[in-house]
PDB file of C-alpha atoms in Angstrom:
ATOM      1  CA  MET A   1       8.498  30.348  12.351  1.00  0.00           C
ATOM      2  CA  ASN A   2       5.500  28.924  14.285  1.00  0.00           C
ATOM      3  CA  ILE A   3       4.602  25.480  14.972  1.00  0.00           C
ATOM      4  CA  LEU A   4       1.620  25.576  13.026  1.00  0.00           C
ATOM      5  CA  GLU A   5       2.998  26.836   9.732  1.00  0.00           C
ATOM      6  CA  ARG A   6       6.039  24.635  10.168  1.00  0.00           C
ATOM      7  CA  VAL A   7       3.542  21.397   9.689  1.00  0.00           C
ATOM      8  CA  GLN A   8       1.532  22.993   7.233  1.00  0.00           C
ATOM      9  CA  PRO A   9       3.634  21.425   5.025  1.00  0.00           C
ATOM     10  CA  ILE A  10       3.770  18.297   6.519  1.00  0.00           C
ATOM     11  CA  PHE A  11       0.378  17.862   6.228  1.00  0.00           C
ATOM     12  CA  GLN A  12      -0.209  18.586   2.271  1.00  0.00           C
ATOM     13  CA  ASP A  13       2.535  15.937   1.641  1.00  0.00           C
ATOM     14  CA  VAL A  14       1.180  13.391   3.563  1.00  0.00           C
ATOM     15  CA  LEU A  15      -2.189  14.297   2.670  1.00  0.00           C
ATOM     16  CA  ASP A  16      -1.529  15.226  -1.196  1.00  0.00           C
ATOM     17  CA  ASP A  17      -3.060  18.615  -1.661  1.00  0.00           C
ATOM     18  CA  PRO A  18      -1.118  21.702  -1.753  1.00  0.00           C
ATOM     19  CA  SER A  19      -3.447  24.071  -0.819  1.00  0.00           C
ATOM     20  CA  LEU A  20      -4.950  22.508   2.169  1.00  0.00           C
ATOM     21  CA  ARG A  21      -4.000  23.952   5.500  1.00  0.00           C
ATOM     22  CA  VAL A  22      -4.698  23.057   8.673  1.00  0.00           C
ATOM     23  CA  GLU A  23      -6.306  25.735  11.701  1.00  0.00           C
ATOM     24  CA  ARG A  24      -5.834  24.799  15.121  1.00  0.00           C
ATOM     25  CA  ALA A  25      -9.287  23.706  15.260  1.00  0.00           C
ATOM     26  CA  SER A  26      -8.642  21.019  12.921  1.00  0.00           C
ATOM     27  CA  SER A  27      -8.788  17.173  13.174  1.00  0.00           C
ATOM     28  CA  ALA A  28      -9.315  13.937  11.658  1.00  0.00           C
ATOM     29  CA  GLU A  29     -12.933  14.446  11.755  1.00  0.00           C
ATOM     30  CA  SER A  30     -12.706  17.409   8.835  1.00  0.00           C
ATOM     31  CA  VAL A  31      -9.547  17.036   7.675  1.00  0.00           C
ATOM     32  CA  GLU A  32     -10.231  14.958   4.097  1.00  0.00           C
ATOM     33  CA  GLY A  33      -8.048  12.239   4.005  1.00  0.00           C
ATOM     34  CA  TRP A  34      -6.802  11.738   7.164  1.00  0.00           C
ATOM     35  CA  ASP A  35      -7.048   8.395   8.858  1.00  0.00           C
ATOM     36  CA  SER A  36      -5.551   5.772  10.555  1.00  0.00           C
ATOM     37  CA  LEU A  37      -2.377   5.388   7.751  1.00  0.00           C
ATOM     38  CA  ALA A  38      -2.180   8.870   7.070  1.00  0.00           C
ATOM     39  CA  HIS A  39      -2.405   9.277  10.726  1.00  0.00           C
ATOM     40  CA  ILE A  40       0.908   7.216  11.063  1.00  0.00           C
ATOM     41  CA  ASN A  41       2.269   8.679   8.480  1.00  0.00           C
ATOM     42  CA  LEU A  42       1.684  12.613   9.830  1.00  0.00           C
ATOM     43  CA  ILE A  43       2.737  11.402  13.175  1.00  0.00           C
ATOM     44  CA  ALA A  44       6.105  10.521  12.696  1.00  0.00           C
ATOM     45  CA  SER A  45       6.695  12.906   9.807  1.00  0.00           C
ATOM     46  CA  ILE A  46       6.546  15.377  12.834  1.00  0.00           C
ATOM     47  CA  GLU A  47       8.298  13.859  14.338  1.00  0.00           C
ATOM     48  CA  LYS A  48      11.390  13.802  12.558  1.00  0.00           C
ATOM     49  CA  GLU A  49      11.170  16.552  11.074  1.00  0.00           C
ATOM     50  CA  PHE A  50      10.907  18.405  14.919  1.00  0.00           C
ATOM     51  CA  GLY A  51      13.582  16.042  16.625  1.00  0.00           C
ATOM     52  CA  ILE A  52      10.890  14.848  19.560  1.00  0.00           C
ATOM     53  CA  GLN A  53       8.491  11.848  19.858  1.00  0.00           C
ATOM     54  CA  PHE A  54       5.212  11.454  21.352  1.00  0.00           C
ATOM     55  CA  ALA A  55       4.588   8.372  23.964  1.00  0.00           C
ATOM     56  CA  LEU A  56       2.405   4.949  23.323  1.00  0.00           C
ATOM     57  CA  GLY A  57      -1.242   6.676  24.138  1.00  0.00           C
ATOM     58  CA  GLU A  58      -0.141  10.536  23.960  1.00  0.00           C
ATOM     59  CA  LEU A  59      -1.700  10.752  21.003  1.00  0.00           C
ATOM     60  CA  SER A  60      -5.560   9.715  22.000  1.00  0.00           C
ATOM     61  CA  GLU A  61      -6.397  12.243  24.183  1.00  0.00           C
ATOM     62  CA  LEU A  62      -5.839  14.587  21.966  1.00  0.00           C
ATOM     63  CA  LYS A  63      -9.272  16.658  19.980  1.00  0.00           C
ATOM     64  CA  ASN A  64      -7.653  18.519  17.194  1.00  0.00           C
ATOM     65  CA  VAL A  65      -4.138  19.811  15.899  1.00  0.00           C
ATOM     66  CA  GLY A  66      -3.710  22.812  18.134  1.00  0.00           C
ATOM     67  CA  GLU A  67      -3.864  19.971  21.446  1.00  0.00           C
ATOM     68  CA  MET A  68      -1.247  18.438  18.989  1.00  0.00           C
ATOM     69  CA  ILE A  69       1.153  21.620  18.497  1.00  0.00           C
ATOM     70  CA  ASP A  70       0.750  22.074  22.350  1.00  0.00           C
ATOM     71  CA  LEU A  71       1.508  19.268  23.425  1.00  0.00           C
ATOM     72  CA  MET A  72       4.787  19.486  20.972  1.00  0.00           C
ATOM     73  CA  GLU A  73       5.617  23.229  21.953  1.00  0.00           C
ATOM     74  CA  ARG A  74       5.779  21.195  26.137  1.00  0.00           C
ATOM     75  CA  LYS A  75       8.124  18.561  24.216  1.00  0.00           C
ATOM     76  CA  LEU A  76      10.036  21.062  22.082  1.00  0.00           C
ATOM     77  CA  ILE A  77      11.238  23.391  25.834  1.00  0.00           C
ATOM     78  CA  ARG A  78      11.936  20.159  27.339  1.00  0.00           C
ATOM     79  CA  LYS A  79      14.287  19.030  25.064  1.00  0.00           C
TER      80      LYS A  79
ATOM     81  CA  MET B   1      10.473 -16.235  10.325  1.00  0.00           C
ATOM     82  CA  ASN B   2      11.551 -13.935  12.509  1.00  0.00           C
ATOM     83  CA  SER B   3       8.878 -12.827  15.704  1.00  0.00           C
ATOM     84  CA  LEU B   4      10.598  -9.610  16.488  1.00  0.00           C
ATOM     85  CA  ARG B   5       8.272  -7.279  18.779  1.00  0.00           C
ATOM     86  CA  TRP B   6       8.616  -4.006  19.599  1.00  0.00           C
ATOM     87  CA  ALA B   7      11.170  -4.394  22.406  1.00  0.00           C
ATOM     88  CA  ASP B   8      12.688  -5.893  20.476  1.00  0.00           C
ATOM     89  CA  LEU B   9      13.313  -3.454  18.265  1.00  0.00           C
ATOM     90  CA  PHE B  10      16.335  -0.333  18.167  1.00  0.00           C
ATOM     91  CA  VAL B  11      17.564   1.906  15.271  1.00  0.00           C
ATOM     92  CA  GLY B  12      20.769   0.112  13.745  1.00  0.00           C
ATOM     93  CA  LEU B  13      18.983  -3.324  13.952  1.00  0.00           C
ATOM     94  CA  THR B  14      19.275  -5.113  10.707  1.00  0.00           C
ATOM     95  CA  ALA B  15      18.510  -8.184   8.787  1.00  0.00           C
ATOM     96  CA  ASP B  16      19.593 -10.196   5.768  1.00  0.00           C
ATOM     97  CA  PHE B  17      18.804 -12.885   4.037  1.00  0.00           C
ATOM     98  CA  HIS B  18      20.017 -14.130   0.179  1.00  0.00           C
ATOM     99  CA  VAL B  19      18.188 -14.974  -2.824  1.00  0.00           C
ATOM    100  CA  GLU B  20      18.666 -16.320  -6.378  1.00  0.00           C
ATOM    101  CA  ILE B  21      16.646 -15.316  -9.829  1.00  0.00           C
ATOM    102  CA  THR B  22      15.493 -18.323 -11.653  1.00  0.00           C
ATOM    103  CA  SER B  23      14.160 -18.926 -15.222  1.00  0.00           C
ATOM    104  CA  GLU B  24      11.066 -20.364 -13.433  1.00  0.00           C
ATOM    105  CA  THR B  25      10.539 -17.631 -10.585  1.00  0.00           C
ATOM    106  CA  MET B  26      10.852 -15.111 -14.060  1.00  0.00           C
ATOM    107  CA  ASP B  27       7.690 -17.389 -15.311  1.00  0.00           C
ATOM    108  CA  LEU B  28       6.150 -17.194 -11.830  1.00  0.00           C
ATOM    109  CA  PHE B  29       6.111 -12.898 -11.748  1.00  0.00           C
ATOM    110  CA  ARG B  30       4.905 -12.580 -15.296  1.00  0.00           C
ATOM    111  CA  ALA B  31       1.720 -14.755 -15.053  1.00  0.00           C
ATOM    112  CA  MET B  32       1.344 -13.354 -11.661  1.00  0.00           C
ATOM    113  CA  SER B  33       1.710  -9.430 -12.925  1.00  0.00           C
ATOM    114  CA  GLY B  34       0.357  -9.664 -16.554  1.00  0.00           C
ATOM    115  CA  ASP B  35       3.060  -7.481 -17.970  1.00  0.00           C
ATOM    116  CA  TRP B  36       4.791  -9.383 -20.692  1.00  0.00           C
ATOM    117  CA  ASN B  37       7.069  -6.566 -22.341  1.00  0.00           C
ATOM    118  CA  PRO B  38       9.693  -7.937 -24.421  1.00  0.00           C
ATOM    119  CA  LEU B  39      12.423  -6.500 -21.909  1.00  0.00           C
ATOM    120  CA  HIS B  40      11.734  -9.355 -19.437  1.00  0.00           C
ATOM    121  CA  VAL B  41      11.291 -12.119 -22.042  1.00  0.00           C
ATOM    122  CA  ASP B  42      12.445 -12.099 -24.975  1.00  0.00           C
ATOM    123  CA  PRO B  43      16.464 -12.492 -24.887  1.00  0.00           C
ATOM    124  CA  GLU B  44      16.560 -10.879 -28.295  1.00  0.00           C
ATOM    125  CA  PHE B  45      14.653  -8.025 -27.524  1.00  0.00           C
ATOM    126  CA  ALA B  46      16.962  -7.736 -24.618  1.00  0.00           C
ATOM    127  CA  ARG B  47      20.122  -8.001 -26.527  1.00  0.00           C
ATOM    128  CA  GLY B  48      18.894  -5.372 -29.093  1.00  0.00           C
ATOM    129  CA  ALA B  49      18.338  -2.691 -26.009  1.00  0.00           C
ATOM    130  CA  GLY B  50      21.940  -4.015 -24.341  1.00  0.00           C
ATOM    131  CA  HIS B  51      21.577  -6.067 -22.201  1.00  0.00           C
ATOM    132  CA  PRO B  52      22.926  -9.680 -22.218  1.00  0.00           C
ATOM    133  CA  GLY B  53      19.644 -11.239 -21.321  1.00  0.00           C
ATOM    134  CA  PRO B  54      16.044 -10.997 -20.802  1.00  0.00           C
ATOM    135  CA  VAL B  55      15.796  -8.071 -17.605  1.00  0.00           C
ATOM    136  CA  VAL B  56      14.558  -9.227 -14.240  1.00  0.00           C
ATOM    137  CA  PHE B  57      11.309  -7.376 -13.170  1.00  0.00           C
ATOM    138  CA  GLY B  58      12.031  -4.432 -11.104  1.00  0.00           C
ATOM    139  CA  MET B  59       8.832  -5.274  -9.411  1.00  0.00           C
ATOM    140  CA  LEU B  60      10.469  -9.117  -8.514  1.00  0.00           C
ATOM    141  CA  THR B  61      12.874  -7.470  -6.734  1.00  0.00           C
ATOM    142  CA  ALA B  62      11.309  -5.425  -5.077  1.00  0.00           C
ATOM    143  CA  SER B  63       9.035  -8.192  -4.221  1.00  0.00           C
ATOM    144  CA  PHE B  64      11.915  -8.923  -1.944  1.00  0.00           C
ATOM    145  CA  TYR B  65      11.405  -5.699   0.594  1.00  0.00           C
ATOM    146  CA  SER B  66       7.647  -7.476   1.407  1.00  0.00           C
ATOM    147  CA  THR B  67       9.725 -10.415   2.331  1.00  0.00           C
ATOM    148  CA  LEU B  68      12.771  -8.748   4.697  1.00  0.00           C
ATOM    149  CA  VAL B  69       9.764  -7.050   6.385  1.00  0.00           C
ATOM    150  CA  GLY B  70       7.080 -10.198   6.957  1.00  0.00           C
ATOM    151  CA  VAL B  71       9.799 -12.541   6.865  1.00  0.00           C
ATOM    152  CA  TYR B  72      13.103 -11.166   8.922  1.00  0.00           C
ATOM    153  CA  LEU B  73      12.506  -7.493  10.325  1.00  0.00           C
ATOM    154  CA  PRO B  74      10.316  -7.765  11.741  1.00  0.00           C
ATOM    155  CA  GLY B  75       8.992 -10.829  10.521  1.00  0.00           C
ATOM    156  CA  ARG B  76       5.383 -12.615  12.216  1.00  0.00           C
ATOM    157  CA  PHE B  77       3.430  -8.800  13.452  1.00  0.00           C
ATOM    158  CA  ALA B  78       4.509  -6.838  10.470  1.00  0.00           C
ATOM    159  CA  VAL B  79       2.639  -5.072   8.168  1.00  0.00           C
ATOM    160  CA  LEU B  80       3.871  -3.152   4.988  1.00  0.00           C
ATOM    161  CA  GLN B  81       2.739   0.411   4.876  1.00  0.00           C
ATOM    162  CA  GLY B  82       5.052   1.602   2.150  1.00  0.00           C
ATOM    163  CA  LEU B  83       7.781   2.228   0.189  1.00  0.00           C
ATOM    164  CA  ASP B  84       9.826   4.112  -1.872  1.00  0.00           C
ATOM    165  CA  VAL B  85      12.533   2.324  -4.391  1.00  0.00           C
ATOM    166  CA  ASP B  86      15.238   3.035  -6.566  1.00  0.00           C
ATOM    167  CA  PHE B  87      16.143   0.353  -9.550  1.00  0.00           C
ATOM    168  CA  VAL B  88      20.033   1.212  -9.398  1.00  0.00           C
ATOM    169  CA  ARG B  89      21.543  -1.712 -12.154  1.00  0.00           C
ATOM    170  CA  PRO B  90      19.755  -4.432 -14.215  1.00  0.00           C
ATOM    171  CA  VAL B  91      19.681  -7.805 -12.407  1.00  0.00           C
ATOM    172  CA  PHE B  92      19.427 -11.071 -14.989  1.00  0.00           C
ATOM    173  CA  VAL B  93      18.042 -14.587 -14.721  1.00  0.00           C
ATOM    174  CA  GLY B  94      20.448 -16.737 -11.678  1.00  0.00           C
ATOM    175  CA  ASP B  95      22.217 -14.051 -10.647  1.00  0.00           C
ATOM    176  CA  LYS B  96      22.330 -14.098  -6.995  1.00  0.00           C
ATOM    177  CA  LEU B  97      21.056 -11.231  -4.061  1.00  0.00           C
ATOM    178  CA  LEU B  98      21.686  -9.688  -1.323  1.00  0.00           C
ATOM    179  CA  VAL B  99      18.995  -7.937   0.608  1.00  0.00           C
ATOM    180  CA  THR B 100      19.807  -5.761   3.392  1.00  0.00           C
ATOM    181  CA  GLY B 101      17.291  -3.841   5.680  1.00  0.00           C
ATOM    182  CA  GLU B 102      18.443  -1.694   8.533  1.00  0.00           C
ATOM    183  CA  VAL B 103      15.977  -0.256  11.115  1.00  0.00           C
ATOM    184  CA  SER B 104      16.218   3.769  10.629  1.00  0.00           C
ATOM    185  CA  PHE B 105      13.895   5.469  12.962  1.00  0.00           C
ATOM    186  CA  LEU B 106      10.932   4.182  15.109  1.00  0.00           C
ATOM    187  CA  SER B 107       7.679   5.930  16.761  1.00  0.00           C
ATOM    188  CA  GLU B 108       6.242   4.617  19.689  1.00  0.00           C
ATOM    189  CA  ALA B 109       3.193   6.645  19.731  1.00  0.00           C
ATOM    190  CA  VAL B 110       1.749   5.442  15.844  1.00  0.00           C
ATOM    191  CA  ARG B 111       3.979   1.617  16.257  1.00  0.00           C
ATOM    192  CA  ARG B 112       5.495   2.811  12.679  1.00  0.00           C
ATOM    193  CA  VAL B 113       9.071   0.919  11.562  1.00  0.00           C
ATOM    194  CA  GLU B 114      11.147   2.532   8.857  1.00  0.00           C
ATOM    195  CA  LEU B 115      14.356   0.086   6.972  1.00  0.00           C
ATOM    196  CA  LYS B 116      16.748   1.371   5.341  1.00  0.00           C
ATOM    197  CA  ALA B 117      16.584  -1.401   2.301  1.00  0.00           C
ATOM    198  CA  SER B 118      19.034  -2.628  -0.056  1.00  0.00           C
ATOM    199  CA  ILE B 119      19.621  -4.891  -3.104  1.00  0.00           C
ATOM    200  CA  ARG B 120      22.861  -6.292  -4.320  1.00  0.00           C
ATOM    201  CA  ASP B 121      24.809  -8.618  -6.208  1.00  0.00           C
ATOM    202  CA  ALA B 122      26.963 -11.229  -6.092  1.00  0.00           C
ATOM    203  CA  ALA B 123      29.393  -8.579  -6.648  1.00  0.00           C
ATOM    204  CA  GLY B 124      28.158  -6.596  -3.869  1.00  0.00           C
ATOM    205  CA  ARG B 125      27.271  -4.035  -6.053  1.00  0.00           C
ATOM    206  CA  LEU B 126      24.011  -2.181  -5.665  1.00  0.00           C
ATOM    207  CA  VAL B 127      21.364  -2.656  -7.958  1.00  0.00           C
ATOM    208  CA  SER B 128      18.060  -1.770  -5.749  1.00  0.00           C
ATOM    209  CA  LYS B 129      17.363   1.094  -2.735  1.00  0.00           C
ATOM    210  CA  ALA B 130      14.578   1.648  -0.499  1.00  0.00           C
ATOM    211  CA  ARG B 131      13.284   3.197   2.202  1.00  0.00           C
ATOM    212  CA  ILE B 132      10.294   1.165   4.059  1.00  0.00           C
ATOM    213  CA  ARG B 133       7.433   1.880   6.371  1.00  0.00           C
ATOM    214  CA  ALA B 134       5.944  -0.380   8.517  1.00  0.00           C
ATOM    215  CA  GLY B 135       3.020  -0.731  11.357  1.00  0.00           C
ATOM    216  CA  LEU B 136       3.844  -3.617  13.760  1.00  0.00           C
ATOM    217  CA  HIS B 137       0.673  -4.804  14.860  1.00  0.00           C
ATOM    218  CA  GLU B 138      -0.017  -6.060  18.731  1.00  0.00           C
ATOM    219  CA  HIS B 139      -1.270 -10.489  18.278  1.00  0.00           C
TER     220      HIS B 139
END
């Protein structure tokens, strides 16, 4: 299963919306409920699910889910 | 009060403190919350439900998880962001409790601290357990 599919249940759980589907172009601006606390919960859940850690400041450069997935792929390769 | 910063934290770091439940604590919680369910305030009703006396409010004991985060681990710079709590065994007035927390997860990118926490009575029996999510702000 690719990363975009694996993050779907995390987004659905954190944002409390079982019908939610995020795409590569999705962002905090376009997804309802993706506020600052939801962001913290999303990142912490993703780190635990994938066994990776984002560095301080690394996420602020990202524009959307697609860029986050690309960053996750690079981290997973280095694992 | 502890004032732990991000660099002070590591997975496995623990903190604990003791607290005693008094009738005054119960009165204050009832007045503050407006919960006057007889299980917590009426000894006869509580005995009828099979308890030796009024059962301490679960949320009163859970409030010590706020103390754990805000005063002990990490303390001054903490902000409580969420918790999942289970009440395992009833607590009664006069019980002396031990509240314990251990850092179970850290996310540097979002300054998230997660604790595995528990409350035990004087006999060492688990009365409550929790997963706590907190942030750490710069100040």
